[in-house]
């Protein structure tokens, strides 16, 4: 619903030669409705989100050791599956490519999608990009070393 200044409504009513008593009633009704809308203040609750890391594995060697991997951090709604993050990114890139800017410089890779894609378009697909530059990924076995252990175990 469009929001219009009450003074503007009053000016239009006066210009259209409406009776001054009628104008006062209309303005009073408008003020009452705006106050009622403010009191209810029912806004849509914000979407709860989860972080997902999309790893870049161009050679298919993520299981092997000795390689550095990088990727991007994104957010998707908490109730969506993490596997859907990549699909949402693809759809956002496809939608970007049909825009005038996308037709001039189309997105061809995930790296380009993250760096040059439109946040507005990605928001429509419920994905929010948190890093434009790839971040390095390190692996862990999930265990903390004991206090008596040496640093060689790291």
Short mmCIF file of N, CA and C in Angstrom, two decimals:
data_model
loop_
_atom_site.label_atom_id
_atom_site.label_comp_id
_atom_site.label_asym_id
_atom_site.label_seq_id
_atom_site.Cartn_x
_atom_site.Cartn_y
_atom_site.Cartn_z
N UNK A 1 0.85 -1.17 0.00
CA UNK A 1 0.00 0.00 0.00
C UNK A 1 0.89 1.23 0.00
N UNK A 2 0.54 2.19 -0.85
CA UNK A 2 1.34 3.42 -0.97
C UNK A 2 1.10 4.30 0.25
N UNK A 3 2.15 5.00 0.67
CA UNK A 3 2.04 5.91 1.80
C UNK A 3 2.03 7.33 1.26
N UNK A 4 1.02 8.10 1.67
CA UNK A 4 0.85 9.46 1.18
C UNK A 4 0.79 10.39 2.38
N UNK A 5 1.40 11.54 2.25
CA UNK A 5 1.39 12.54 3.31
C UNK A 5 -0.03 13.08 3.50
N UNK A 6 -0.45 13.24 4.74
CA UNK A 6 -1.81 13.72 5.04
C UNK A 6 -2.02 15.13 4.51
N UNK A 7 -0.99 15.96 4.55
CA UNK A 7 -1.11 17.32 4.02
C UNK A 7 -1.40 17.31 2.52
N UNK A 8 -0.81 16.36 1.82
CA UNK A 8 -1.05 16.23 0.39
C UNK A 8 -2.50 15.83 0.12
N UNK A 9 -3.04 14.92 0.92
CA UNK A 9 -4.44 14.51 0.77
C UNK A 9 -5.35 15.70 1.03
N UNK A 10 -5.05 16.47 2.06
CA UNK A 10 -5.86 17.64 2.38
C UNK A 10 -5.85 18.65 1.24
N UNK A 11 -4.68 18.88 0.65
CA UNK A 11 -4.57 19.82 -0.45
C UNK A 11 -5.38 19.35 -1.67
N UNK A 12 -5.33 18.06 -1.97
CA UNK A 12 -6.09 17.52 -3.11
C UNK A 12 -7.58 17.64 -2.86
N UNK A 13 -8.01 17.36 -1.64
CA UNK A 13 -9.44 17.49 -1.33
C UNK A 13 -9.92 18.93 -1.44
N UNK A 14 -9.11 19.88 -1.00
CA UNK A 14 -9.48 21.29 -1.11
C UNK A 14 -9.54 21.73 -2.57
N UNK A 15 -8.61 21.23 -3.36
CA UNK A 15 -8.56 21.59 -4.77
C UNK A 15 -9.79 21.03 -5.52
N UNK A 16 -10.26 19.87 -5.09
CA UNK A 16 -11.42 19.27 -5.76
C UNK A 16 -12.73 19.83 -5.24
N UNK A 17 -12.65 20.86 -4.43
CA UNK A 17 -13.81 21.62 -3.93
C UNK A 17 -14.77 20.74 -3.14
N UNK A 18 -14.22 19.95 -2.23
CA UNK A 18 -15.03 19.16 -1.31
C UNK A 18 -15.35 20.04 -0.11
N UNK A 19 -16.53 19.85 0.46
CA UNK A 19 -17.00 20.63 1.60
C UNK A 19 -16.00 20.52 2.75
N UNK A 20 -15.75 21.61 3.45
CA UNK A 20 -14.74 21.63 4.51
C UNK A 20 -15.11 20.69 5.66
N UNK A 21 -16.39 20.49 5.94
CA UNK A 21 -16.81 19.54 6.97
C UNK A 21 -16.46 18.12 6.53
N UNK A 22 -16.70 17.84 5.24
CA UNK A 22 -16.37 16.52 4.69
C UNK A 22 -14.85 16.28 4.74
N UNK A 23 -14.07 17.31 4.43
CA UNK A 23 -12.60 17.20 4.48
C UNK A 23 -12.15 16.87 5.90
N UNK A 24 -12.71 17.53 6.88
CA UNK A 24 -12.34 17.29 8.28
C UNK A 24 -12.65 15.86 8.68
N UNK A 25 -13.82 15.33 8.25
CA UNK A 25 -14.17 13.95 8.57
C UNK A 25 -13.21 12.96 7.92
N UNK A 26 -12.88 13.21 6.67
CA UNK A 26 -11.97 12.31 5.95
C UNK A 26 -10.59 12.31 6.60
N UNK A 27 -10.07 13.49 6.94
CA UNK A 27 -8.75 13.57 7.56
C UNK A 27 -8.74 12.91 8.94
N UNK A 28 -9.84 13.06 9.66
CA UNK A 28 -9.94 12.42 10.96
C UNK A 28 -9.94 10.89 10.81
N UNK A 29 -10.66 10.39 9.82
CA UNK A 29 -10.66 8.95 9.57
C UNK A 29 -9.27 8.45 9.19
N UNK A 30 -8.57 9.21 8.37
CA UNK A 30 -7.22 8.81 7.96
C UNK A 30 -6.29 8.77 9.16
N UNK A 31 -6.34 9.78 10.01
CA UNK A 31 -5.50 9.80 11.20
C UNK A 31 -5.81 8.64 12.13
N UNK A 32 -7.12 8.33 12.29
CA UNK A 32 -7.52 7.21 13.14
C UNK A 32 -6.96 5.90 12.60
N UNK A 33 -7.07 5.69 11.30
CA UNK A 33 -6.59 4.45 10.69
C UNK A 33 -5.06 4.32 10.79
N UNK A 34 -4.34 5.44 10.63
CA UNK A 34 -2.88 5.37 10.75
C UNK A 34 -2.46 5.04 12.18
N UNK A 35 -3.15 5.59 13.15
CA UNK A 35 -2.85 5.28 14.55
C UNK A 35 -3.15 3.80 14.85
N UNK A 36 -4.26 3.31 14.30
CA UNK A 36 -4.62 1.90 14.52
C UNK A 36 -3.57 0.98 13.89
N UNK A 37 -3.08 1.36 12.72
CA UNK A 37 -2.05 0.54 12.05
C UNK A 37 -0.75 0.55 12.85
N UNK A 38 -0.41 1.70 13.44
CA UNK A 38 0.81 1.78 14.25
C UNK A 38 0.70 0.92 15.50
N UNK A 39 -0.50 0.89 16.11
CA UNK A 39 -0.68 0.12 17.35
C UNK A 39 -0.56 -1.38 17.09
N UNK A 40 -1.16 -1.84 16.00
CA UNK A 40 -1.07 -3.27 15.72
C UNK A 40 0.36 -3.63 15.35
N UNK A 41 0.97 -2.84 14.48
CA UNK A 41 2.37 -3.01 14.14
C UNK A 41 2.75 -4.42 13.76
N UNK A 42 1.86 -5.15 13.14
CA UNK A 42 2.15 -6.53 12.77
C UNK A 42 3.05 -6.55 11.55
N UNK A 43 4.29 -6.88 11.80
CA UNK A 43 5.26 -7.02 10.71
C UNK A 43 5.60 -8.49 10.58
N UNK A 44 6.03 -8.84 9.40
CA UNK A 44 6.44 -10.22 9.17
C UNK A 44 7.73 -10.47 9.95
N UNK A 45 7.79 -11.58 10.70
CA UNK A 45 9.00 -11.83 11.48
C UNK A 45 10.20 -12.06 10.56
N UNK A 46 11.38 -11.68 10.99
CA UNK A 46 12.56 -11.89 10.14
C UNK A 46 12.82 -13.38 9.95
N UNK A 47 13.40 -13.70 8.82
CA UNK A 47 13.70 -15.09 8.48
C UNK A 47 14.90 -15.55 9.29
N UNK A 48 14.75 -16.70 9.95
CA UNK A 48 15.90 -17.29 10.65
C UNK A 48 16.78 -17.94 9.60
N UNK A 49 18.08 -17.69 9.71
CA UNK A 49 19.00 -18.13 8.67
C UNK A 49 20.08 -19.06 9.23
N UNK A 50 20.66 -19.84 8.34
CA UNK A 50 21.79 -20.69 8.68
C UNK A 50 22.93 -20.40 7.72
N UNK A 51 24.15 -20.56 8.20
CA UNK A 51 25.32 -20.36 7.36
C UNK A 51 25.65 -21.65 6.62
N UNK A 52 26.09 -21.52 5.37
CA UNK A 52 26.52 -22.65 4.57
C UNK A 52 27.82 -22.25 3.90
N UNK A 53 28.78 -23.17 3.87
CA UNK A 53 30.05 -22.94 3.19
C UNK A 53 30.02 -23.72 1.88
N UNK A 54 30.19 -23.03 0.78
CA UNK A 54 30.25 -23.66 -0.53
C UNK A 54 31.72 -23.79 -0.91
N UNK A 55 32.22 -25.01 -0.93
CA UNK A 55 33.64 -25.25 -1.22
C UNK A 55 33.87 -25.33 -2.72
N UNK A 56 34.95 -24.73 -3.16
CA UNK A 56 35.33 -24.76 -4.57
C UNK A 56 36.30 -25.93 -4.76
N UNK A 57 35.86 -26.95 -5.47
CA UNK A 57 36.67 -28.15 -5.69
C UNK A 57 36.80 -28.39 -7.19
N UNK A 58 37.61 -27.57 -7.88
CA UNK A 58 37.65 -27.66 -9.33
C UNK A 58 38.27 -28.95 -9.86
N UNK A 59 39.07 -29.63 -9.07
CA UNK A 59 39.75 -30.84 -9.54
C UNK A 59 39.19 -32.12 -8.93
N UNK A 60 38.18 -32.01 -8.08
CA UNK A 60 37.58 -33.18 -7.46
C UNK A 60 38.49 -33.89 -6.48
N UNK A 61 39.36 -33.16 -5.80
CA UNK A 61 40.35 -33.78 -4.91
C UNK A 61 40.14 -33.38 -3.46
N UNK A 62 38.91 -33.10 -3.08
CA UNK A 62 38.66 -32.62 -1.72
C UNK A 62 38.99 -33.69 -0.68
N UNK A 63 38.90 -34.97 -1.04
CA UNK A 63 39.19 -36.04 -0.09
C UNK A 63 40.69 -36.23 0.11
N UNK A 64 41.50 -35.85 -0.86
CA UNK A 64 42.94 -36.02 -0.73
C UNK A 64 43.53 -34.94 0.17
N UNK A 65 44.68 -35.21 0.71
CA UNK A 65 45.32 -34.23 1.59
C UNK A 65 46.40 -33.48 0.82
N UNK A 66 46.80 -32.37 1.38
CA UNK A 66 47.88 -31.59 0.79
C UNK A 66 47.40 -30.48 -0.13
N UNK A 67 46.10 -30.34 -0.33
CA UNK A 67 45.59 -29.29 -1.20
C UNK A 67 44.90 -28.23 -0.36
N UNK A 68 45.01 -27.00 -0.78
CA UNK A 68 44.28 -25.91 -0.15
C UNK A 68 42.97 -25.73 -0.90
N UNK A 69 41.90 -25.55 -0.17
CA UNK A 69 40.60 -25.34 -0.79
C UNK A 69 40.05 -24.02 -0.33
N UNK A 70 39.26 -23.42 -1.18
CA UNK A 70 38.62 -22.16 -0.84
C UNK A 70 37.15 -22.27 -1.19
N UNK A 71 36.39 -21.30 -0.72
CA UNK A 71 34.96 -21.29 -0.99
C UNK A 71 34.33 -20.01 -0.48
N UNK A 72 33.00 -20.00 -0.44
CA UNK A 72 32.26 -18.80 -0.07
C UNK A 72 31.25 -19.14 1.02
N UNK A 73 30.99 -18.18 1.87
CA UNK A 73 30.01 -18.34 2.94
C UNK A 73 28.73 -17.65 2.50
N UNK A 74 27.62 -18.37 2.61
CA UNK A 74 26.30 -17.83 2.26
C UNK A 74 25.35 -18.13 3.40
N UNK A 75 24.20 -17.47 3.37
CA UNK A 75 23.14 -17.75 4.33
C UNK A 75 21.88 -18.12 3.57
N UNK A 76 21.17 -19.10 4.10
CA UNK A 76 19.88 -19.51 3.55
C UNK A 76 18.91 -19.64 4.72
N UNK A 77 17.60 -19.70 4.47
CA UNK A 77 16.67 -19.89 5.58
C UNK A 77 16.97 -21.16 6.36
N UNK A 78 16.73 -21.12 7.66
CA UNK A 78 17.09 -22.23 8.54
C UNK A 78 16.33 -23.51 8.21
N UNK A 79 15.13 -23.40 7.67
CA UNK A 79 14.37 -24.60 7.38
C UNK A 79 14.67 -25.20 6.00
N UNK A 80 15.54 -24.57 5.22
CA UNK A 80 15.94 -25.11 3.92
C UNK A 80 17.13 -26.05 4.09
N UNK A 81 17.23 -27.01 3.20
CA UNK A 81 18.35 -27.95 3.22
C UNK A 81 19.62 -27.23 2.76
N UNK A 82 20.76 -27.50 3.40
CA UNK A 82 22.00 -26.85 2.98
C UNK A 82 22.37 -27.14 1.53
N UNK A 83 21.96 -28.30 1.01
CA UNK A 83 22.26 -28.64 -0.37
C UNK A 83 21.55 -27.71 -1.36
N UNK A 84 20.50 -27.03 -0.92
CA UNK A 84 19.76 -26.13 -1.81
C UNK A 84 20.49 -24.81 -2.05
N UNK A 85 21.53 -24.52 -1.27
CA UNK A 85 22.25 -23.25 -1.41
C UNK A 85 22.85 -23.09 -2.80
N UNK A 86 23.43 -24.14 -3.33
CA UNK A 86 24.04 -24.07 -4.65
C UNK A 86 22.98 -23.86 -5.73
N UNK A 87 21.85 -24.52 -5.59
CA UNK A 87 20.77 -24.36 -6.56
C UNK A 87 20.23 -22.93 -6.52
N UNK A 88 20.08 -22.36 -5.34
CA UNK A 88 19.61 -20.98 -5.21
C UNK A 88 20.59 -20.02 -5.86
N UNK A 89 21.88 -20.29 -5.71
CA UNK A 89 22.91 -19.47 -6.33
C UNK A 89 22.82 -19.56 -7.85
N UNK A 90 22.59 -20.76 -8.37
CA UNK A 90 22.43 -20.95 -9.82
C UNK A 90 21.23 -20.16 -10.35
N UNK A 91 20.09 -20.28 -9.66
CA UNK A 91 18.89 -19.57 -10.11
C UNK A 91 19.09 -18.06 -10.10
N UNK A 92 19.78 -17.56 -9.07
CA UNK A 92 20.07 -16.13 -9.00
C UNK A 92 20.96 -15.68 -10.15
N UNK A 93 21.95 -16.50 -10.50
CA UNK A 93 22.84 -16.17 -11.61
C UNK A 93 22.08 -16.20 -12.93
N UNK A 94 21.19 -17.19 -13.11
CA UNK A 94 20.38 -17.25 -14.33
C UNK A 94 19.51 -16.01 -14.47
N UNK A 95 18.89 -15.59 -13.36
CA UNK A 95 18.05 -14.38 -13.39
C UNK A 95 18.88 -13.14 -13.67
N UNK A 96 20.10 -13.09 -13.14
CA UNK A 96 20.98 -11.96 -13.43
C UNK A 96 21.32 -11.91 -14.91
N UNK A 97 21.55 -13.06 -15.52
CA UNK A 97 21.94 -13.11 -16.93
C UNK A 97 20.85 -12.62 -17.88
N UNK A 98 19.59 -12.57 -17.45
CA UNK A 98 18.54 -12.08 -18.33
C UNK A 98 18.30 -10.58 -18.15
N UNK A 99 19.01 -9.95 -17.22
CA UNK A 99 18.91 -8.50 -17.06
C UNK A 99 19.79 -7.83 -18.13
N UNK A 100 19.56 -6.54 -18.40
CA UNK A 100 20.40 -5.85 -19.40
C UNK A 100 21.90 -5.92 -19.07
N UNK A 101 22.24 -5.74 -17.79
CA UNK A 101 23.66 -5.82 -17.39
C UNK A 101 24.19 -7.24 -17.58
N UNK A 102 23.35 -8.24 -17.28
CA UNK A 102 23.76 -9.63 -17.42
C UNK A 102 23.91 -10.05 -18.87
N UNK A 103 23.14 -9.41 -19.76
CA UNK A 103 23.28 -9.72 -21.18
C UNK A 103 24.59 -9.19 -21.74
N UNK A 104 25.04 -8.05 -21.20
CA UNK A 104 26.32 -7.49 -21.65
C UNK A 104 27.49 -8.30 -21.12
N UNK A 105 27.43 -8.64 -19.83
CA UNK A 105 28.50 -9.40 -19.17
C UNK A 105 27.89 -10.59 -18.45
N UNK A 106 27.62 -11.68 -19.15
CA UNK A 106 26.95 -12.82 -18.49
C UNK A 106 27.86 -13.53 -17.50
N UNK A 107 27.24 -14.07 -16.48
CA UNK A 107 27.95 -14.84 -15.45
C UNK A 107 28.09 -16.27 -15.95
N UNK A 108 29.33 -16.80 -15.88
CA UNK A 108 29.59 -18.14 -16.39
C UNK A 108 30.09 -19.11 -15.31
N UNK A 109 30.62 -18.59 -14.20
CA UNK A 109 31.16 -19.46 -13.16
C UNK A 109 30.58 -19.07 -11.80
N UNK A 110 30.76 -19.97 -10.84
CA UNK A 110 30.30 -19.69 -9.48
C UNK A 110 31.07 -18.49 -8.91
N UNK A 111 32.36 -18.40 -9.19
CA UNK A 111 33.17 -17.28 -8.71
C UNK A 111 32.60 -15.96 -9.23
N UNK A 112 32.26 -15.91 -10.52
CA UNK A 112 31.67 -14.69 -11.09
C UNK A 112 30.29 -14.42 -10.48
N UNK A 113 29.53 -15.47 -10.22
CA UNK A 113 28.20 -15.29 -9.63
C UNK A 113 28.30 -14.64 -8.26
N UNK A 114 29.28 -15.06 -7.48
CA UNK A 114 29.43 -14.51 -6.14
C UNK A 114 29.98 -13.09 -6.19
N UNK A 115 30.95 -12.84 -7.06
CA UNK A 115 31.58 -11.53 -7.11
C UNK A 115 30.72 -10.47 -7.78
N UNK A 116 30.04 -10.82 -8.87
CA UNK A 116 29.39 -9.80 -9.69
C UNK A 116 27.87 -9.88 -9.69
N UNK A 117 27.28 -10.91 -9.09
CA UNK A 117 25.83 -11.06 -9.07
C UNK A 117 25.17 -9.99 -8.22
N UNK A 118 23.89 -9.81 -8.44
CA UNK A 118 23.13 -8.79 -7.74
C UNK A 118 22.54 -9.33 -6.44
N UNK A 119 22.82 -8.65 -5.33
CA UNK A 119 22.29 -9.07 -4.03
C UNK A 119 20.77 -9.01 -4.03
N UNK A 120 20.21 -8.07 -4.76
CA UNK A 120 18.75 -7.94 -4.83
C UNK A 120 18.13 -9.18 -5.47
N UNK A 121 18.74 -9.67 -6.52
CA UNK A 121 18.22 -10.87 -7.19
C UNK A 121 18.40 -12.10 -6.31
N UNK A 122 19.54 -12.20 -5.64
CA UNK A 122 19.76 -13.35 -4.76
C UNK A 122 18.79 -13.35 -3.59
N UNK A 123 18.44 -12.18 -3.10
CA UNK A 123 17.49 -12.08 -1.99
C UNK A 123 16.13 -12.65 -2.39
N UNK A 124 15.75 -12.46 -3.66
CA UNK A 124 14.49 -13.02 -4.15
C UNK A 124 14.50 -14.54 -4.10
N UNK A 125 15.67 -15.14 -4.19
CA UNK A 125 15.82 -16.59 -4.15
C UNK A 125 16.19 -17.09 -2.75
N UNK A 126 16.10 -16.22 -1.75
CA UNK A 126 16.39 -16.55 -0.35
C UNK A 126 17.80 -17.06 -0.14
N UNK A 127 18.76 -16.34 -0.70
CA UNK A 127 20.17 -16.63 -0.43
C UNK A 127 20.88 -15.29 -0.25
N UNK A 128 21.69 -15.21 0.78
CA UNK A 128 22.41 -13.98 1.09
C UNK A 128 23.90 -14.30 1.09
N UNK A 129 24.67 -13.62 0.25
CA UNK A 129 26.10 -13.85 0.13
C UNK A 129 26.82 -13.09 1.24
N UNK A 130 27.65 -13.78 1.98
CA UNK A 130 28.39 -13.16 3.08
C UNK A 130 29.83 -12.85 2.72
N UNK A 131 30.41 -13.57 1.78
CA UNK A 131 31.78 -13.29 1.34
C UNK A 131 31.81 -13.24 -0.17
N UNK A 132 32.41 -12.19 -0.71
CA UNK A 132 32.57 -12.10 -2.16
C UNK A 132 33.90 -12.71 -2.59
N UNK A 133 34.89 -12.58 -1.76
CA UNK A 133 36.19 -13.18 -2.02
C UNK A 133 36.19 -14.58 -1.41
N UNK A 134 36.79 -15.56 -2.07
CA UNK A 134 36.84 -16.90 -1.48
C UNK A 134 37.69 -16.91 -0.21
N UNK A 135 37.26 -17.71 0.75
CA UNK A 135 38.01 -17.87 1.99
C UNK A 135 38.61 -19.28 2.01
N UNK A 136 39.75 -19.42 2.67
CA UNK A 136 40.42 -20.72 2.72
C UNK A 136 39.72 -21.65 3.71
N UNK A 137 39.71 -22.92 3.38
CA UNK A 137 39.11 -23.94 4.22
C UNK A 137 40.23 -24.81 4.79
N UNK A 138 40.15 -25.08 6.09
CA UNK A 138 41.10 -26.00 6.70
C UNK A 138 40.29 -27.16 7.29
N UNK A 139 40.95 -28.29 7.45
CA UNK A 139 40.27 -29.46 7.99
C UNK A 139 40.74 -29.72 9.40
N UNK A 140 39.92 -30.43 10.13
CA UNK A 140 40.24 -30.82 11.50
C UNK A 140 39.65 -32.20 11.76
N UNK A 141 40.21 -32.88 12.74
CA UNK A 141 39.63 -34.16 13.12
C UNK A 141 38.57 -34.00 14.20
N UNK A 142 38.37 -32.77 14.66
CA UNK A 142 37.32 -32.49 15.62
C UNK A 142 37.71 -32.70 17.07
N UNK A 143 38.96 -33.06 17.34
CA UNK A 143 39.40 -33.32 18.70
C UNK A 143 40.38 -32.25 19.15
N UNK A 144 40.34 -31.95 20.45
CA UNK A 144 41.31 -31.04 21.05
C UNK A 144 42.44 -31.86 21.64
N UNK A 145 43.68 -31.40 21.52
CA UNK A 145 44.80 -32.15 22.12
C UNK A 145 44.75 -32.02 23.65
N UNK A 146 45.29 -33.01 24.31
CA UNK A 146 45.36 -32.96 25.78
C UNK A 146 46.35 -31.91 26.22
N UNK A 147 46.22 -31.44 27.45
CA UNK A 147 47.09 -30.39 27.97
C UNK A 147 48.54 -30.85 28.09
N UNK A 148 48.78 -32.13 28.27
CA UNK A 148 50.13 -32.64 28.45
C UNK A 148 50.80 -32.95 27.09
N UNK A 149 50.07 -32.84 26.01
CA UNK A 149 50.63 -33.19 24.71
C UNK A 149 51.56 -32.10 24.22
N UNK A 150 52.39 -32.46 23.30
CA UNK A 150 53.32 -31.50 22.74
C UNK A 150 52.72 -30.85 21.51
N UNK A 151 53.39 -29.82 21.03
CA UNK A 151 52.87 -29.12 19.86
C UNK A 151 53.09 -29.90 18.59
N UNK A 152 53.86 -30.97 18.64
CA UNK A 152 54.09 -31.79 17.46
C UNK A 152 52.82 -32.50 17.01
N UNK A 153 51.84 -32.69 17.91
CA UNK A 153 50.60 -33.37 17.56
C UNK A 153 49.69 -32.50 16.71
N UNK A 154 49.93 -31.22 16.70
CA UNK A 154 49.08 -30.34 15.90
C UNK A 154 49.41 -30.57 14.47
#
